[in-house]
XYZ file of C-alpha atoms in Angstrom:
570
model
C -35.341 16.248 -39.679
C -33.751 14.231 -42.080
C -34.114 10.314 -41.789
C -30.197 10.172 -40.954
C -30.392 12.536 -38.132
C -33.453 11.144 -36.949
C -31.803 7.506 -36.780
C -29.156 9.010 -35.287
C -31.100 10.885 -32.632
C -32.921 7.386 -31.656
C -29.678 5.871 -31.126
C -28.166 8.911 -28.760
C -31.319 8.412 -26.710
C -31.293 4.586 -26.604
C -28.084 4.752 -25.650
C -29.029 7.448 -23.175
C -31.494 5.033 -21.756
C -28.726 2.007 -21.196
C -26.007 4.116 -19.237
C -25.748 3.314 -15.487
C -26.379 6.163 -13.761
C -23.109 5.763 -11.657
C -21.418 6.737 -15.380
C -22.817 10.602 -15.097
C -20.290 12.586 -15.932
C -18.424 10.426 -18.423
C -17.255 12.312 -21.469
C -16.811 9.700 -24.171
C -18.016 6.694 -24.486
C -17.490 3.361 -27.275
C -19.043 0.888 -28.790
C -19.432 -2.935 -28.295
C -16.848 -5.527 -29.295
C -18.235 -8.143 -31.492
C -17.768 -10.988 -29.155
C -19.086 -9.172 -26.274
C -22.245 -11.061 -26.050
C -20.474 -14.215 -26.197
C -18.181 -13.224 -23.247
C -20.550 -10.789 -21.310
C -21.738 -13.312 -18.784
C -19.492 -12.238 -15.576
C -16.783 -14.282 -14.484
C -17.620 -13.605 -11.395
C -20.888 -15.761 -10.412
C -23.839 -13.906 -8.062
C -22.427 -14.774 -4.974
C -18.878 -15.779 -5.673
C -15.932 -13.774 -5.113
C -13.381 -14.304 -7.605
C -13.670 -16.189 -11.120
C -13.818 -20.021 -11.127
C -10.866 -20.471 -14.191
C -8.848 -18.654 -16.398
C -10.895 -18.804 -19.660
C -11.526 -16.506 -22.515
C -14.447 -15.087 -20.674
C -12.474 -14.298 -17.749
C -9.296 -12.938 -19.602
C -11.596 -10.413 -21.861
C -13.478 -8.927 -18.676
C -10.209 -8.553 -17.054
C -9.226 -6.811 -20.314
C -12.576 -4.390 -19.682
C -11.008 -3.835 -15.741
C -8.015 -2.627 -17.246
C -9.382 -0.731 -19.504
C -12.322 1.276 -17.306
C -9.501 1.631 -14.828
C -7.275 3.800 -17.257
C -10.578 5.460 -18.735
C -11.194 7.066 -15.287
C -7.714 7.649 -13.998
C -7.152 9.913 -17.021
C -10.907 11.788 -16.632
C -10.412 12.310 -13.197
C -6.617 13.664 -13.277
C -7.915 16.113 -16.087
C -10.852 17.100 -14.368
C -8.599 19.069 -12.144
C -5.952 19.454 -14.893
C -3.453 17.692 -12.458
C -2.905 14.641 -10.611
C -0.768 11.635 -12.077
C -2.339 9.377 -14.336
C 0.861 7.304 -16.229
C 2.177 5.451 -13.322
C -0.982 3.647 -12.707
C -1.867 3.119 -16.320
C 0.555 0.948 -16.430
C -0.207 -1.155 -13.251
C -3.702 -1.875 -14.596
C -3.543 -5.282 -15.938
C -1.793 -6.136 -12.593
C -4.348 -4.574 -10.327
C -7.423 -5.968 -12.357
C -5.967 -9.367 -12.490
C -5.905 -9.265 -8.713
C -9.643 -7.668 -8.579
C -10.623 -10.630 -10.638
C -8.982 -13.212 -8.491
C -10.938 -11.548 -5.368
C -8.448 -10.033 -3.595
C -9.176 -6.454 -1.930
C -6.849 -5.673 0.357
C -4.150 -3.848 -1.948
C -1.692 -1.417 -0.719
C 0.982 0.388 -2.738
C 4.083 2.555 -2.058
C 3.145 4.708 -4.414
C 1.190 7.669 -3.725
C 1.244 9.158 -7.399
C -1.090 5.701 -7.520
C -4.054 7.350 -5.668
C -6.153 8.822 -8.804
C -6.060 5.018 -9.533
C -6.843 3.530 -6.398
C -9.973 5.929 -6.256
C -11.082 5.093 -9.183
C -10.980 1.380 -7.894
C -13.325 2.545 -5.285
C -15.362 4.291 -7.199
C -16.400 1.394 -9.541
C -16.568 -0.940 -6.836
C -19.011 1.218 -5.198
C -17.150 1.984 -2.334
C -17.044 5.782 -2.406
C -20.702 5.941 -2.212
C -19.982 5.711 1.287
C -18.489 9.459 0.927
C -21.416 10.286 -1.404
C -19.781 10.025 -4.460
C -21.725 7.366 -6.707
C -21.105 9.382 -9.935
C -18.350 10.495 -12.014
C -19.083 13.827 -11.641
C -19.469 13.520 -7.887
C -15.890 12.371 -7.596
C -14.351 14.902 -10.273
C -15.685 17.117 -8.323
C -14.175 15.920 -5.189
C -10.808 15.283 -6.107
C -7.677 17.223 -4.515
C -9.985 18.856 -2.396
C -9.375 18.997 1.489
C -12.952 16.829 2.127
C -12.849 14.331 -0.455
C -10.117 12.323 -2.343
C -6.778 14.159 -1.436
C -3.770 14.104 -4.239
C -1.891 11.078 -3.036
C -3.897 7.862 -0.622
C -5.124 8.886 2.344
C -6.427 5.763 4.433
C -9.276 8.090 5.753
C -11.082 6.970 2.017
C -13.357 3.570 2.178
C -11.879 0.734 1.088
C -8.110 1.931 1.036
C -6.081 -0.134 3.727
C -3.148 2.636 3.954
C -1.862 5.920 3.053
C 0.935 6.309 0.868
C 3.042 9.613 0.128
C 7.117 9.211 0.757
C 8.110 6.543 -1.170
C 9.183 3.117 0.526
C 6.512 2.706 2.902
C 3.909 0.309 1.662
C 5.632 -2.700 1.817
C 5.345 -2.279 5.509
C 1.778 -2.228 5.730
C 1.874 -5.108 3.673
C 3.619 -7.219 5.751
C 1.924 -6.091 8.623
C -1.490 -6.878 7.293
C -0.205 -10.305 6.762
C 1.401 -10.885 10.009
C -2.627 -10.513 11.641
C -4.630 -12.039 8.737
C -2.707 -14.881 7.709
C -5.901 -15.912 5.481
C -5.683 -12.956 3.735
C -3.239 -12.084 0.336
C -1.785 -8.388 0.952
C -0.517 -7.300 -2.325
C 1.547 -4.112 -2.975
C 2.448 -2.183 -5.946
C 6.074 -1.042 -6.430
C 7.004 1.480 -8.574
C 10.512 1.155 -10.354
C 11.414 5.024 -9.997
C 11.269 4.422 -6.208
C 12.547 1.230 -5.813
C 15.330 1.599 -3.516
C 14.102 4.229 -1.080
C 13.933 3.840 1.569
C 14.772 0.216 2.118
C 11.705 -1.494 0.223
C 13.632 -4.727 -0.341
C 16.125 -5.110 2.565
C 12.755 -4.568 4.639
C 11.159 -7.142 3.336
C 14.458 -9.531 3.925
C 14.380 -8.938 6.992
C 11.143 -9.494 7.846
C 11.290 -13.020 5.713
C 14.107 -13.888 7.970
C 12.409 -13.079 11.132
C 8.845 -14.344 9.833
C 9.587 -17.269 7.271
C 5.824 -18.562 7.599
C 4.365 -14.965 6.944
C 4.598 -15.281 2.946
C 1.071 -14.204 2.547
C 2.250 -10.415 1.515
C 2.992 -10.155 -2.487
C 4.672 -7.071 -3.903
C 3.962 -6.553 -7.699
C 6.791 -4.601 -9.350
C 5.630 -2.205 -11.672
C 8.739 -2.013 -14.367
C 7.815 0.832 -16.338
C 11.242 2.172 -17.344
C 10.862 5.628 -15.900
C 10.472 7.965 -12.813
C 8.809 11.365 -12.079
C 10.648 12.856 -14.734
C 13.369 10.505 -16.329
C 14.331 7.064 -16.508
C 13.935 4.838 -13.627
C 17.627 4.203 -11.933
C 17.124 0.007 -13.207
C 15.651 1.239 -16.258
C 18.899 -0.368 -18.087
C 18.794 -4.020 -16.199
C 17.603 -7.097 -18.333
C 14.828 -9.384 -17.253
C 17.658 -12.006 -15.906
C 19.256 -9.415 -13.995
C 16.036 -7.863 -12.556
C 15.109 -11.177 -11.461
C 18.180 -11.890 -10.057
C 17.636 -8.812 -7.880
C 14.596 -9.995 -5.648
C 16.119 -13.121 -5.921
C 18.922 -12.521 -4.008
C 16.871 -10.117 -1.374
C 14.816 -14.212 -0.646
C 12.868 -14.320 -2.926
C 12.397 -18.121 -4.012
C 9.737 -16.979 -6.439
C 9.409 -13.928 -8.925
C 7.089 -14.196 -11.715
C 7.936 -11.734 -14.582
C 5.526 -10.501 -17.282
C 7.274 -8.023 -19.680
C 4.049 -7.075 -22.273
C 7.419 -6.969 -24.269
C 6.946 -10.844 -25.270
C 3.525 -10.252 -26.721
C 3.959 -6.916 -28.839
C 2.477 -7.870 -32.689
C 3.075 -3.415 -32.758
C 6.740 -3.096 -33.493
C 7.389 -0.996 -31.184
C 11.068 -0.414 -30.806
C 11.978 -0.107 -27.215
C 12.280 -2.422 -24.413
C 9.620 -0.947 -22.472
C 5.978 -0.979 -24.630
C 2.351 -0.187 -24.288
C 0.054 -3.245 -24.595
C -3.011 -0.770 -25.291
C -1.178 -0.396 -28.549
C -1.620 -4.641 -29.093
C -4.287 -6.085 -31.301
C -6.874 -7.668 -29.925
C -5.252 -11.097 -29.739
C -1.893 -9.960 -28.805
C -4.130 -7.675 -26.044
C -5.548 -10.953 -24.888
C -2.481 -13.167 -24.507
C -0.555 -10.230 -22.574
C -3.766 -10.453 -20.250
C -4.422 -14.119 -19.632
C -0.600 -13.771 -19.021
C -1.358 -11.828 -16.191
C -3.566 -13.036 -14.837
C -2.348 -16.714 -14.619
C 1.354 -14.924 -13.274
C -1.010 -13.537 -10.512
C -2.919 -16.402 -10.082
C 0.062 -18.562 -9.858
C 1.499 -16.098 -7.365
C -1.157 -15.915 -4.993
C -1.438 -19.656 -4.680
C 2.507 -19.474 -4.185
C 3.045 -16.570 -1.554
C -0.521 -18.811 0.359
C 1.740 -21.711 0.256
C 4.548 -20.550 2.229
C 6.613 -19.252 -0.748
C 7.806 -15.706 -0.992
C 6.970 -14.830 -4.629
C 7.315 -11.405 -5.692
C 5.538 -10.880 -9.305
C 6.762 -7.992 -12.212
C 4.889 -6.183 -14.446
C 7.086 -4.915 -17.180
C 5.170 -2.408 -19.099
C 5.970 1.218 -20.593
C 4.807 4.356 -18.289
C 1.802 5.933 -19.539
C 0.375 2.626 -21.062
C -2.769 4.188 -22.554
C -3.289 7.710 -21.350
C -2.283 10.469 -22.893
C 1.648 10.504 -23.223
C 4.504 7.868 -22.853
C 7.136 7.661 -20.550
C 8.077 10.371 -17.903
C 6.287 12.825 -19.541
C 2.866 10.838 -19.161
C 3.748 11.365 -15.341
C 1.686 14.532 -14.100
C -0.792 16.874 -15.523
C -0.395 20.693 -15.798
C -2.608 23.657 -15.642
C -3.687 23.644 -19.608
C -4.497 19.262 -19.590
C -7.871 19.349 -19.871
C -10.354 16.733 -21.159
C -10.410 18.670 -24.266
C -6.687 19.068 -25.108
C -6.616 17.123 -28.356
C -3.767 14.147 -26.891
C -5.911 14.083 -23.816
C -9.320 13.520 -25.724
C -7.413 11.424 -28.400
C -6.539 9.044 -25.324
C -9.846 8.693 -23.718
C -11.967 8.262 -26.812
C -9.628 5.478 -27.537
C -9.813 3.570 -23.920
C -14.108 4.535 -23.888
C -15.976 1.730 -22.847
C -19.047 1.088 -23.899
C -22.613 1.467 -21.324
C -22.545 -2.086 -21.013
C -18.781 -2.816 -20.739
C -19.509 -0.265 -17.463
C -21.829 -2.147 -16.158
C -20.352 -5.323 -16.167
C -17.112 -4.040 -15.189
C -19.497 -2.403 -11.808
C -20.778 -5.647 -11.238
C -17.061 -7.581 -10.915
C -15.651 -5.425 -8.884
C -18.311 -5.261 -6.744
C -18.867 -8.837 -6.351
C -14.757 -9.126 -6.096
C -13.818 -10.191 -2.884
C -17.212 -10.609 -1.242
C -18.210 -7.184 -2.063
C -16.816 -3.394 -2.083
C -13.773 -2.951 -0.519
C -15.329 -0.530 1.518
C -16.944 -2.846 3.603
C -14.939 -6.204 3.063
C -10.910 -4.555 3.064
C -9.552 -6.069 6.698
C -9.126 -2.618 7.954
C -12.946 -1.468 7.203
C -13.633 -3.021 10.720
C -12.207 -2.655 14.263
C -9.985 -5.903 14.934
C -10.640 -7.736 18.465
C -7.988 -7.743 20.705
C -6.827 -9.701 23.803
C -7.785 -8.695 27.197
C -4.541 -7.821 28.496
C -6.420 -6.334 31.972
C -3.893 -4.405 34.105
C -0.205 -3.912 33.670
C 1.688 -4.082 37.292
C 3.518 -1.502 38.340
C 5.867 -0.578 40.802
C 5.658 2.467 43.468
C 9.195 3.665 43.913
C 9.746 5.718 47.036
C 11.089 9.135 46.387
C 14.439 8.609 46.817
C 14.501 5.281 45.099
C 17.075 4.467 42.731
C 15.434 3.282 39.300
C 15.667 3.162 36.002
C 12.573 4.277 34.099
C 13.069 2.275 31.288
C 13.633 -0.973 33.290
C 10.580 0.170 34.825
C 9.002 0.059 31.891
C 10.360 -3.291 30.579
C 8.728 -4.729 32.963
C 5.497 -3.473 32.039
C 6.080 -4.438 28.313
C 7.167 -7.876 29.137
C 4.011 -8.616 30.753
C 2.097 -7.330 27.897
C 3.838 -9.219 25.154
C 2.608 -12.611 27.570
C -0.273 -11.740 27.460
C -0.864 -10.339 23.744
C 1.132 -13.046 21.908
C 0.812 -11.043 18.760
C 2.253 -7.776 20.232
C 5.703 -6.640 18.688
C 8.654 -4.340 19.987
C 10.682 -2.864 17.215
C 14.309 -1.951 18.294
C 17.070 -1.219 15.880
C 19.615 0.141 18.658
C 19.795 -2.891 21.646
C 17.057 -3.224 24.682
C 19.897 -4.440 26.288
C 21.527 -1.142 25.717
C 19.104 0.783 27.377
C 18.391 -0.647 30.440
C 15.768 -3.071 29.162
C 16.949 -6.069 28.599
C 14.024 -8.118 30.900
C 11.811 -7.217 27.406
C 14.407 -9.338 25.425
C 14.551 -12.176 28.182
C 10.751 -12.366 28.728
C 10.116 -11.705 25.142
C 12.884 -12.915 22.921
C 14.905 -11.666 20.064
C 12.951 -13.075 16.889
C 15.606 -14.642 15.103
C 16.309 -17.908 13.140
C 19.442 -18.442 15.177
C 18.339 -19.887 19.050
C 20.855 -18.817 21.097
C 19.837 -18.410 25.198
C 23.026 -15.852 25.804
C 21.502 -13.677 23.242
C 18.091 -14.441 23.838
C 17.126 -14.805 20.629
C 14.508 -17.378 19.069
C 12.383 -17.711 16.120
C 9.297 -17.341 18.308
C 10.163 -14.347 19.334
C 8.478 -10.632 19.893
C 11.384 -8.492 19.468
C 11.947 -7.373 15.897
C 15.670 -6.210 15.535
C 16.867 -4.888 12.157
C 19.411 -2.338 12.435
C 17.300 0.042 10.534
C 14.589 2.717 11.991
C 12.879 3.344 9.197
C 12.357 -0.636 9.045
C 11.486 -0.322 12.958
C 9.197 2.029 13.013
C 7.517 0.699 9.324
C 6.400 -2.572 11.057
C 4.899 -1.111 14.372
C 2.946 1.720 12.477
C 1.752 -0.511 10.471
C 0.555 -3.067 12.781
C -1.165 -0.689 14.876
C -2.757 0.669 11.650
C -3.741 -2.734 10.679
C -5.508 -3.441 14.186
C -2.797 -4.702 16.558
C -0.469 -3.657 19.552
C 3.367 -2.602 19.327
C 5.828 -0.455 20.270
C 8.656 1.044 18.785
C 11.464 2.096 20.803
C 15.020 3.641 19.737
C 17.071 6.449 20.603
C 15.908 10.504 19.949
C 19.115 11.150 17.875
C 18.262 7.892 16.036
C 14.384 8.082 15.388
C 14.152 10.751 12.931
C 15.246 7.997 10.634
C 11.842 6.179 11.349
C 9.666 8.928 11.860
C 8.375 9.804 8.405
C 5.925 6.435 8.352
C 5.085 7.265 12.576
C 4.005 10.430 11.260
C 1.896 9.549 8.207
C 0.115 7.057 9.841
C -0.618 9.232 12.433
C -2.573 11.706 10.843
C -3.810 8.567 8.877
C -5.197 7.281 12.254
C -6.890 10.610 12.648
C -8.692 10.897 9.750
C -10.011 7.075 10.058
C -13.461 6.374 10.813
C -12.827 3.832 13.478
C -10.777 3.534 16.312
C -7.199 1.661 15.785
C -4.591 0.669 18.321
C -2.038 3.560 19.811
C 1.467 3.733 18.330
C 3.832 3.719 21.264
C 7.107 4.924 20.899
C 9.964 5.909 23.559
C 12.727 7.495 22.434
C 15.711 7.332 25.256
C 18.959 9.543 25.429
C 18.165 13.477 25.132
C 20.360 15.242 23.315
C 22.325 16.792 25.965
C 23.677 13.000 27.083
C 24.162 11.768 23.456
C 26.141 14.973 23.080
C 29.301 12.922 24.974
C 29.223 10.495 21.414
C 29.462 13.595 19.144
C 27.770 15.414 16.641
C 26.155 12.211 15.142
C 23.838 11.812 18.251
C 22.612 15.288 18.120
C 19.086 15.458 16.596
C 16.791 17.445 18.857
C 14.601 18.307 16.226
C 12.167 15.316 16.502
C 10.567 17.110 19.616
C 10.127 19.671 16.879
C 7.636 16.892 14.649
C 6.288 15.338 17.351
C 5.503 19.103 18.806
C 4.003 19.822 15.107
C 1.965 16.790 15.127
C 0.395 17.395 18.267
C -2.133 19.505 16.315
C -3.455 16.365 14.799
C -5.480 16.082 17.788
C -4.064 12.187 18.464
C -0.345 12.972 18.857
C 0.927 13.338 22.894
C 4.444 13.766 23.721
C 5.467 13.147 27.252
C 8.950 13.333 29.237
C 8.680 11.258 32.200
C 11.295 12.113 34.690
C 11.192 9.203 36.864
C 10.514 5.109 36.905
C 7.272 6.244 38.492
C 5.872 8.879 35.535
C 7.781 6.130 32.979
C 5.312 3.544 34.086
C 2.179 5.684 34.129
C 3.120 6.648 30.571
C 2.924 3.473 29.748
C -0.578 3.179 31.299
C -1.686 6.320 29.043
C -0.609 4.463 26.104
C -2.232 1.398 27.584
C -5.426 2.917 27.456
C -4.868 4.672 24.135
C -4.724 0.609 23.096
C -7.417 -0.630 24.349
């Protein structure tokens, strides 16, 4: 053996010697910075939970987050040859910023997110509670039925929600902020799916009816492009993006456009900060992370602050743009862009181990085991609901039946929420809105409405139904109610939480939901109030083994419904 190979076989096998073994599996790997010593100390003290300052230290390692985050994302997707690697690439200054700061419980509306949301958990340690503590391990797991499914599944340790339609995880955001007010909810936003369904007017309203709950934080991610094109607001400015959330309430928006900092000519508005040099890499980063540093403090402090990472799609994987979107059967690690990409973004061993030992001190420790929804959430004794005997005979109205029963369990669970787009009043139950209250700004005692309230009223089901699946996800009582020809507007979130809920390894909080008017009686308003087919998903769901669907014929089966669901609750 020559004395070249031999030096170079010593260093293969020293460097053998200094991988963590939770790296096993990882194809390519780099070599040190030459400031790394200097700045390898973590940020994040033995027993702390979030750096102490902003300082070069802190900006380089979350630099390292970023970049370990991309590294795996791209691995992973092309492990199977598919999965969607570009829209998170270019969240992950954004979502190490917020690891760095300590904050774990992160949801997103974005389900092409979820190859980088488990790689979160995976170097955080949090999957080892699946058995995956390698890279291999999870490769091998991923898009398959028992392990880390193609978009978030809240079933996985650590992850707070599931996310697959667009427009939903704003929703769980605000719900996990309504019960932990001590705790920052932030949620990525994708630009291609801005608008649907609702994300912002949801969010209005829920600022209207909850001004104090500010403690949610959606984080934009302004990437320029969709699945497979340009985003719809690909063409706004900066001004009139900010202008945008501004006039949906938000007093705050914070807007970081890696744009600003780009020493790489690149032409268009939209640019890839991997392509920075080091310095410019570094200013784009402390840049986030004092936006998201700022922001947190804000949205604690009763502001609503929304923040905007404006950064091209694809940010360094493999391609740019739309087409950096989804892998195809052929995208292997060894397809020449795909290997060009991740030996550029390889960390070295020791980069991977500090980066393990942030993000597992982040927060107070993995996700897994610190996120709010890891454990079951207490909940008042609400003992028994009174109920009425009718008499056959009787005249009643089940859902004034009900009402009654509701009312007395919103007194007693002041946290408990009914959802209504269409009018209690309307349907017989209008003792919920007296005993309960309209939650509005405006107090007005013919309309019974007051900012205390526990009746959440925007005419919109999907935004109805978002808020009480996503409390009961998160831990606490509610009920949605609305009309059948109505509901299939909301139904989409009931029914991904639901087979969320049955996946979860612990016990949550029912999701109630009465749906009034059949078909055949909303048949005298028309063809608009025809839309039997929800007894068709709620049939389908059934399988899930957590869905029931009842039809109570009288006040007396209405009420013991209620009871069902009572226990369900509890």
């Amino acid at each position: 053996m020559s004395a070249s190979a031999s030096a170079a076989a010593g260093q293969s096998q020293a460097q053998s010697a200094s991988i963590p073994a939770f790296c096993e599996g990882v194809l390519h790997f780099g070599t040190l910075p030459d400031h790394f010593a200097a700045l390898s100390e973590p940020a994040i003290g033995e027993g702390q939970s979030a750096i102490s300052q902003v300082d070069e230290a802190a900006v380089f390692q979350t630099r390292l987050i970023a970049d370990a985050l991309r590294y795996a994302t791209l691995q992973l997707c092309a492990s199977k040859e598919s999965g969607h690697p570009g829209g998170f690439a270019s969240s992950a200054e954004a979502i190490a910023a917020l690891i760095m700061l300590g904050h774990k419980n992160i949801v997103t509306e974005v389900g092409h997110h979820a190859p980088g949301f488990y790689s979160s958990m995976f170097l955080d340690g949090s999957l080892e509670a699946m058995g995956i503590s390698t890279m291999t391990q999870m490769q091998q797991r991923f898009r398959e039925r028992d392990g880390l499914l193609g978009h978030l599944s809240g079933a996985i340790p650590g992850l707070l929600a599931p996310a697959g339609p667009l427009g939903q995880g704003q929703h769980f955001a605000m719900a996990g902020a309504y019960l932990n007010r001590d705790k920052l909810f932030p949620c990525t936003i994708g630009d291609g799916g801005l608008g649907e369904p609702y994300i912002l007017s949801a969010m209005k309203h829920f600022n209207t009816s909850y001004p104090q709950v500010t403690n949610f934080l959606p984080v934009l991610i302004w990437n320029g492009y969709s699945q497979e094109h340009h985003s719809m607001v690909s063409l706004m400015d900066n001004a009139q993006m900010t202008a945008y959330w501004q006039v949906h309430g938000f007093e705050r928006v914070i807007l970081i456009d890696a744009k600003a900092f780009d020493d790489a000519d690149q032409p268009e508005a939209y640019v890839d900060s991997t392509l920075f040099s080091d310095q410019a890499r570094a200013a784009f980063t402390r840049a986030v992370l004092e936006g998201m540093q700022a922001a947190a403090e804000s949205a604690f402090g009763g502001t609503l602050t929304a923040v905007i990472i404006k950064q091209l799609k694809g940010a360094g994987v493999h391609a740019r743009g739309a087409k950096s979107h989804n892998l195809y059967p052929g995208d292997k690690p060894e397809k020449p862009s795909i290997a060009e990409a991740l030996q550029h973004g390889a960390l070295a061993p020791e980069a991977w181990a500090l980066v393990r030992t942030l993000m597992a001190r982040s927060g107070g420790g993995p996700a897994g085991q610190v996120a709010v929804t890891e454990t079951e959430r207490a909940l008042p004794e609400i003992g028994e609901l009174p109920m009425q005997a009718f008499a056959v005979g009787d005249k009643a109205v089940p859902s004034t039946a009900m009402a009654e029963m509701v009312a007395v369990l919103g007194e007693r669970d002041p946290q408990f929420v009914v959802t209504n787009a269409d009018g209690n009043e309307a349907s017989a139950m209008k003792v919920i809105n007296e005993r309960l209250k309209i939650r509005h700004p405006t107090v007005d005692a013919l309309y019974n409405q007051a900012p205390t309230g526990q009746v959440y009223e925007p005419l919109s089901e999907d935004a109805c139904a978002g808020l009480a699946a996503g409390i009961a996800l998160f831990g606490g009582r509610s009920l949605w109610l609305s009309y059948e020809s109505f509901a299939i507007n909301g139904w989409p979130i009931v029914q991904t939480v639901a087979q969320a809920m049955a996946e979860l390894r612990r016990r949550t909080p029912a999701v109630l939901s009465m749906f009034t008017a059949g078909a055949l009686e909303q048949g005298r308003n028309g063809w608009t109030h025809q839309r039997p087919e929800i007894e068709n998903y709620i049939g389908g769901q059934m399988r899930n083994g957590n869905s029931y669907l009842l039809y109570p014929c009288d006040a007396n089966m209405m009420q013991a419904a209620l009871c069902l669901g009572d226990l369900a609750i509890q």
